[in-house]
PDB file of C-alpha atoms in Angstrom:
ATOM      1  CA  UNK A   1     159.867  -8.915-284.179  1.00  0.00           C
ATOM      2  CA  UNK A   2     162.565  -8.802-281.983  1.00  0.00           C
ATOM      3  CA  UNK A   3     165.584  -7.686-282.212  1.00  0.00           C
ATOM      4  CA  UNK A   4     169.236  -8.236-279.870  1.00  0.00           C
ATOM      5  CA  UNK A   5     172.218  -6.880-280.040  1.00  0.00           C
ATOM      6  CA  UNK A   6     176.122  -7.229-278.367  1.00  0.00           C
ATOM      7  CA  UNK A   7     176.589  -4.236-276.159  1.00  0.00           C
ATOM      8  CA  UNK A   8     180.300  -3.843-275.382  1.00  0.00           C
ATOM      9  CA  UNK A   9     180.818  -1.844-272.695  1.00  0.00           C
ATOM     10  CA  UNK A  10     184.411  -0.558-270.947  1.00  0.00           C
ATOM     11  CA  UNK A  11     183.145  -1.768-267.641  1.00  0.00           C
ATOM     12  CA  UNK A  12     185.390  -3.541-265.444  1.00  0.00           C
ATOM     13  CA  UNK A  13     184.512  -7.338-265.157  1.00  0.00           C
ATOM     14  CA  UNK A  14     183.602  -8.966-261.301  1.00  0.00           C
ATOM     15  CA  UNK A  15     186.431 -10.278-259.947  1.00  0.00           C
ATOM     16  CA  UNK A  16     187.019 -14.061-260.524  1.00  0.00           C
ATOM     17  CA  UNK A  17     187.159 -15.109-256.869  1.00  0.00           C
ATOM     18  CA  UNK A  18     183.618 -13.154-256.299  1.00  0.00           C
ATOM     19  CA  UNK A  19     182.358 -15.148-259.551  1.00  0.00           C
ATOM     20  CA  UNK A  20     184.011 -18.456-257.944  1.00  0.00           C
ATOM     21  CA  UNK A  21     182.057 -17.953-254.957  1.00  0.00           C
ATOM     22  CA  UNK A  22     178.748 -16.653-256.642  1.00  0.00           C
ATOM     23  CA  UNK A  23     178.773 -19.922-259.006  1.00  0.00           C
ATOM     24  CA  UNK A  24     179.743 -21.994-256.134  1.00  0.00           C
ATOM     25  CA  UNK A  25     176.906 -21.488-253.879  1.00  0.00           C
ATOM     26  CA  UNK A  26     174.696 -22.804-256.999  1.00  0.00           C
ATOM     27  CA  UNK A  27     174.254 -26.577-256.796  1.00  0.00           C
ATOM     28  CA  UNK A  28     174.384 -28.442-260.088  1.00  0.00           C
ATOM     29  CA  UNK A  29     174.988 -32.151-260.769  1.00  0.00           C
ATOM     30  CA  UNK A  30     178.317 -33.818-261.077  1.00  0.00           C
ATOM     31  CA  UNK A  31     179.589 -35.310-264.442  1.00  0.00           C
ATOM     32  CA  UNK A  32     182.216 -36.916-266.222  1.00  0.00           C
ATOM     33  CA  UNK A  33     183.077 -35.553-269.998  1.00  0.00           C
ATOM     34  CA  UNK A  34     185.040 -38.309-271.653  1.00  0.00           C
ATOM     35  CA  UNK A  35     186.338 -38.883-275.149  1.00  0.00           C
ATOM     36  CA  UNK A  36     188.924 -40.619-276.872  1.00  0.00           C
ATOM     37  CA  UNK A  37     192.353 -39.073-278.952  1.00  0.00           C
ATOM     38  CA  UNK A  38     192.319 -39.983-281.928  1.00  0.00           C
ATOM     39  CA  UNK A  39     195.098 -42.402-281.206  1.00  0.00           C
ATOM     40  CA  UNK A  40     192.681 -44.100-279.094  1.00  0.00           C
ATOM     41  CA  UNK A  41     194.138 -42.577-275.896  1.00  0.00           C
ATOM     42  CA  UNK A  42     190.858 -42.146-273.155  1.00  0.00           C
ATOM     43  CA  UNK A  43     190.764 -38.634-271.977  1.00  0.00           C
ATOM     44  CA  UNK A  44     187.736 -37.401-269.111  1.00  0.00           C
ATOM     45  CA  UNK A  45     187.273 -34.102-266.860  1.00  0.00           C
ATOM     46  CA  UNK A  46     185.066 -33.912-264.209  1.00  0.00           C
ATOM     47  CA  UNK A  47     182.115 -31.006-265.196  1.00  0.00           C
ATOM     48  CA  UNK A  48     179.353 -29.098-263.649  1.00  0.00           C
ATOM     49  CA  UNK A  49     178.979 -27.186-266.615  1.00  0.00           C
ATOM     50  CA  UNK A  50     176.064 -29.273-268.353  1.00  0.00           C
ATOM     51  CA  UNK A  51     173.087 -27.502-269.656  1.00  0.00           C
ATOM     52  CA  UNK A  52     169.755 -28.711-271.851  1.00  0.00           C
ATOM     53  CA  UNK A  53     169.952 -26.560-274.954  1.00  0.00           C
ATOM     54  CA  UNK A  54     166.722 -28.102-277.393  1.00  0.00           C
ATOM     55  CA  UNK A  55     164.456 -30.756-277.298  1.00  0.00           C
ATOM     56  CA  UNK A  56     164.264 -31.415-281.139  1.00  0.00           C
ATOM     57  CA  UNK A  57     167.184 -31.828-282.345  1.00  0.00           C
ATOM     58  CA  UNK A  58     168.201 -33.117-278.602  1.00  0.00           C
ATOM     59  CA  UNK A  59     171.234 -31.000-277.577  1.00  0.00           C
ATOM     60  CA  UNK A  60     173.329 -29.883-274.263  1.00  0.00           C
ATOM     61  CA  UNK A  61     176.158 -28.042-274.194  1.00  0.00           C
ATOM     62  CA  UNK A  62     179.356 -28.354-271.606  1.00  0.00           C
ATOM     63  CA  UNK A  63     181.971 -25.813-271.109  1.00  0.00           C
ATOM     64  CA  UNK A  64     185.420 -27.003-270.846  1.00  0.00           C
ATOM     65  CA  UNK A  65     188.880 -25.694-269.657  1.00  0.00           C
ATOM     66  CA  UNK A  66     190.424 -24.402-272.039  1.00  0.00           C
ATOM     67  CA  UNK A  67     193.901 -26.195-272.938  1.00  0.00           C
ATOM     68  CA  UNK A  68     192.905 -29.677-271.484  1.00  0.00           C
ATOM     69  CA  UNK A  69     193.213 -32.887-273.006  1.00  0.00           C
ATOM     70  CA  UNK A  70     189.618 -33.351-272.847  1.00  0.00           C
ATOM     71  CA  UNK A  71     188.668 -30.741-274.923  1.00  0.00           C
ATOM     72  CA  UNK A  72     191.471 -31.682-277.563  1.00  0.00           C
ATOM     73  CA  UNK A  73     190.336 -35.447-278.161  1.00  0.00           C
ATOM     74  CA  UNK A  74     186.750 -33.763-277.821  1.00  0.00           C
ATOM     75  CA  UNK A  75     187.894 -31.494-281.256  1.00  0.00           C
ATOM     76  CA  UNK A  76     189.832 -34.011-282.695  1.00  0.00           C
ATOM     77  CA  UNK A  77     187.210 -37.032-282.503  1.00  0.00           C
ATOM     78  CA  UNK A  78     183.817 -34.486-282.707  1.00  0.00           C
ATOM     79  CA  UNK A  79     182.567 -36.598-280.559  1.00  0.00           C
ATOM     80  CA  UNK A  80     182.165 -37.124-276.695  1.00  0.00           C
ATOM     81  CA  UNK A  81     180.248 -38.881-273.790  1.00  0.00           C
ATOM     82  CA  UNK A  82     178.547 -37.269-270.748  1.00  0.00           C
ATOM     83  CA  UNK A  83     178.460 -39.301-267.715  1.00  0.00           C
ATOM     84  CA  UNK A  84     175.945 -37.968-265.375  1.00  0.00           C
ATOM     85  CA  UNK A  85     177.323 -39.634-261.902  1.00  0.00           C
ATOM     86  CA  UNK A  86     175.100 -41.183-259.392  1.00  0.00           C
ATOM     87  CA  UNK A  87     175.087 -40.936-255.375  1.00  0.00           C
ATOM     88  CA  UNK A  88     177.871 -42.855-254.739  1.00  0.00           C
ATOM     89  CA  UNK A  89     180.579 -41.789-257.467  1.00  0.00           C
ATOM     90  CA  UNK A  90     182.356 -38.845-255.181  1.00  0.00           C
ATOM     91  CA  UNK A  91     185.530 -40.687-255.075  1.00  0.00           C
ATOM     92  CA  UNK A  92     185.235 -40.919-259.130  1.00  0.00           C
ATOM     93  CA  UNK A  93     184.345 -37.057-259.587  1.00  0.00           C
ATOM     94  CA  UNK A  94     187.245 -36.084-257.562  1.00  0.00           C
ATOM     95  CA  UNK A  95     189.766 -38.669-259.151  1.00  0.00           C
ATOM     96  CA  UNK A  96     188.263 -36.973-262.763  1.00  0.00           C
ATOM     97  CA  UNK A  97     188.685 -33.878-260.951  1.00  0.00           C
ATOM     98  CA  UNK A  98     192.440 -34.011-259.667  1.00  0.00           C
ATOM     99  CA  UNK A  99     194.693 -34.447-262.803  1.00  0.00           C
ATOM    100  CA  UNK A 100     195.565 -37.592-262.219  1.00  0.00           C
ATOM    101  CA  UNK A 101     196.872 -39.124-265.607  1.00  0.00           C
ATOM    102  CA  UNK A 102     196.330 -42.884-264.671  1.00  0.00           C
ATOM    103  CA  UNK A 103     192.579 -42.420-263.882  1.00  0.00           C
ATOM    104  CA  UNK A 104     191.262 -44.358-266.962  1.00  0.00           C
ATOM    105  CA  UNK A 105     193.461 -47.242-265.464  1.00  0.00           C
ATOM    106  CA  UNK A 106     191.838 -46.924-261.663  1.00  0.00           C
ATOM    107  CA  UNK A 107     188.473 -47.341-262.610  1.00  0.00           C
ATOM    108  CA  UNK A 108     186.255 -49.325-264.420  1.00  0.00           C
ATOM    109  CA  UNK A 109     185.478 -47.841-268.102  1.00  0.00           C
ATOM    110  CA  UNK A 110     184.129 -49.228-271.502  1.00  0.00           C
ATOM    111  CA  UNK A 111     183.679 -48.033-274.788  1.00  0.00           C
ATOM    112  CA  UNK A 112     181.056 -50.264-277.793  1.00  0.00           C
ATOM    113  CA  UNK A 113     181.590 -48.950-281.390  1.00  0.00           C
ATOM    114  CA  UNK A 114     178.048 -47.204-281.086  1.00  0.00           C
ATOM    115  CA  UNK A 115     179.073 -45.297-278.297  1.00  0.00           C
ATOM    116  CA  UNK A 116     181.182 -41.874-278.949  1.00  0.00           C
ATOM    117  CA  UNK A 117     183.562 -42.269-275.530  1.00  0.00           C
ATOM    118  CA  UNK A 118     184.396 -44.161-272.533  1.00  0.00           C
ATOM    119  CA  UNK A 119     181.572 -44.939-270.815  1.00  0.00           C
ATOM    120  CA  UNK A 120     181.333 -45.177-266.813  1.00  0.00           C
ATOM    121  CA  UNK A 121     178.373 -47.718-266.751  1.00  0.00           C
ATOM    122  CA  UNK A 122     179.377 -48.364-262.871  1.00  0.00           C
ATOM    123  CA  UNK A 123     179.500 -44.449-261.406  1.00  0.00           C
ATOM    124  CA  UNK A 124     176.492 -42.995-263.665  1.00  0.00           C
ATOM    125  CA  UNK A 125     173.082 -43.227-263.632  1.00  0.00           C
ATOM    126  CA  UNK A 126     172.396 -42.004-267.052  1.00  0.00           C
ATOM    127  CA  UNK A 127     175.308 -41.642-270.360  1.00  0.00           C
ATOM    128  CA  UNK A 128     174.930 -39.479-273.425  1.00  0.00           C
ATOM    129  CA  UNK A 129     176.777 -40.071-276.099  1.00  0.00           C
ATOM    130  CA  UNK A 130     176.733 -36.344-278.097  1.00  0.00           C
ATOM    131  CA  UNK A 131     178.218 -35.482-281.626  1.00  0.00           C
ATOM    132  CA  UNK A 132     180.019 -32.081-282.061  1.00  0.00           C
ATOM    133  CA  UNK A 133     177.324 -29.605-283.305  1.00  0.00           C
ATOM    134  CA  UNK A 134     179.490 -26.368-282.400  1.00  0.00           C
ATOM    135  CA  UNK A 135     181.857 -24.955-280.404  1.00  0.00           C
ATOM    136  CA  UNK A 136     182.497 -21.072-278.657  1.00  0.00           C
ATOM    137  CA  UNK A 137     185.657 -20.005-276.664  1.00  0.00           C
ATOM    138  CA  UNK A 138     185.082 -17.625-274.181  1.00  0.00           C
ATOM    139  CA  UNK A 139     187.776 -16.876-271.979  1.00  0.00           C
ATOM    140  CA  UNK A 140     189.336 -19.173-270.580  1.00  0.00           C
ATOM    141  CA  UNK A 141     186.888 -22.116-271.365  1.00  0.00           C
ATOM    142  CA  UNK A 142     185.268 -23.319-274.775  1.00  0.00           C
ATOM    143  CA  UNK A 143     181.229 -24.284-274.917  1.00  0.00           C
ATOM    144  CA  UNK A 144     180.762 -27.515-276.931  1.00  0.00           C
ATOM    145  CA  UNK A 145     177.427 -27.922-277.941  1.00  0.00           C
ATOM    146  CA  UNK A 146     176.449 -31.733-278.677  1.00  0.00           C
ATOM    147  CA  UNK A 147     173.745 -33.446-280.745  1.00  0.00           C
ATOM    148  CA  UNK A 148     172.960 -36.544-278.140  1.00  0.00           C
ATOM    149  CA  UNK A 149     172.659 -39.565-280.311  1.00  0.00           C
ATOM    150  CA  UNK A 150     172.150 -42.218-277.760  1.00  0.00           C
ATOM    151  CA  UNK A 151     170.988 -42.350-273.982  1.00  0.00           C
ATOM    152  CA  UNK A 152     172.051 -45.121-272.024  1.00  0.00           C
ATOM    153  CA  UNK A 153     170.449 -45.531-267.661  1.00  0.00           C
ATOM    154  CA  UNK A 154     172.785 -48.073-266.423  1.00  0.00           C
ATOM    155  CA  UNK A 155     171.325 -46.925-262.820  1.00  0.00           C
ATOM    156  CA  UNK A 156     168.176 -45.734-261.404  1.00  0.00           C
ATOM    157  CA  UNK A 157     170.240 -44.453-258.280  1.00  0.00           C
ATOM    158  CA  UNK A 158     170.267 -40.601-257.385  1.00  0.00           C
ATOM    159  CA  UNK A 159     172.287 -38.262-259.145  1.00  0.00           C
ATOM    160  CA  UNK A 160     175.647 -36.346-257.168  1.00  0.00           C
ATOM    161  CA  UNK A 161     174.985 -32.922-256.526  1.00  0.00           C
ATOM    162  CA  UNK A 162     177.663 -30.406-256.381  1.00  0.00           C
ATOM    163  CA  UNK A 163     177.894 -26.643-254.428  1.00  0.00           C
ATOM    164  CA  UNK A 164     179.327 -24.752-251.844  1.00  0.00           C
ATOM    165  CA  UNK A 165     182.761 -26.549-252.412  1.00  0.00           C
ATOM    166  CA  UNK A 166     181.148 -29.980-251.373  1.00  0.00           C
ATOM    167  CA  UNK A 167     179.469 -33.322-253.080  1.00  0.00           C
ATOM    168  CA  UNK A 168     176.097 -34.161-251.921  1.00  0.00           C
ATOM    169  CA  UNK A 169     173.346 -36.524-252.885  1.00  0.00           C
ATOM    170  CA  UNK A 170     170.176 -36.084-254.131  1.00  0.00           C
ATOM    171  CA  UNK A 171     167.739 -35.700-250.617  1.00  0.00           C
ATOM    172  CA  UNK A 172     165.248 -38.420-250.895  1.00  0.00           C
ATOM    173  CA  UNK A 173     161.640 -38.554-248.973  1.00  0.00           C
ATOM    174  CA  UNK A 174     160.309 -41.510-247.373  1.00  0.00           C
TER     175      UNK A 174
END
């Protein structure tokens, strides 16, 4: 049997900028976190933070900024979609990525009463749809942890890859 525990230490933490850089220089793919407020307002933040959890029940978990609009309607609705983007969706992560408050209306999006938010059939090659299992705040950014319910492959194209501060697709061998 083993056993863990929580050390707490008074150790002074790395500085963010060194983390920034650390985290940066490790590729990951590119999605889109979307749900909807409960007024039916679409709400979606570009995310590298995406991570297999279990296999039985299948979960993942995303980390989100703390404070965003995503992450409310993502509460509110315990429920939210993870669009893995393919090759070609750069212009869509950084749009997700920039603030923009219109971006629901500048690209194509749909949502079926199965699915648990706005889907992006046309930038993704593969769409979760996830139920709230549990959440953690840590710092600045909460972990949401989500049963998938339903997996939708609109694509069979490469996914977008993400690190050192640039988009890149998956290399392919001929």
């Amino acid at each position: 049997m083993t056993q863990s525990t929580v050390r707490t230490t008074a150790a002074t933490a790395a500085p963010s900028d060194d983390f920034r850089v650390m985290m940066g220089s490790f590729p990951t793919g590119v999605a889109v976190i979307a749900a909807q407020d409960l007024d039916g307002t679409p709400r979606g933040m570009t995310c590298s933070s995406v991570c297999s959890v279990a296999l039985d029940p299948p979960t993942l978990l995303v980390c989100l900024r703390e404070g965003s609009p995503t992450l409310q309607a993502v509460l509110a609705s315990g429920e939210f979609t993870v669009n893995l983007l393919h090759e070609d969706a750069r212009g869509l992560a950084e749009l997700f990525a920039s603030g923009d408050s219109e971006r629901f209306r500048k690209t194509h999006w749909e949502r079926t009463a199965e699915a648990a938010g706005p889907h992006l059939p046309r930038h993704a090659h593969t769409i979760a749809d996830c139920a709230v299992a549990l959440t953690q705040r840590m710092g600045d950014h909460t972990t949401v942890y989500g049963r998938v319910r339903r997996i939708r492959r609109p694509s069979g194209r490469p996914p977008l890859l993400y690190g050192l501060r640039q988009f890149a697709a998956w290399p392919t061998t001929s």
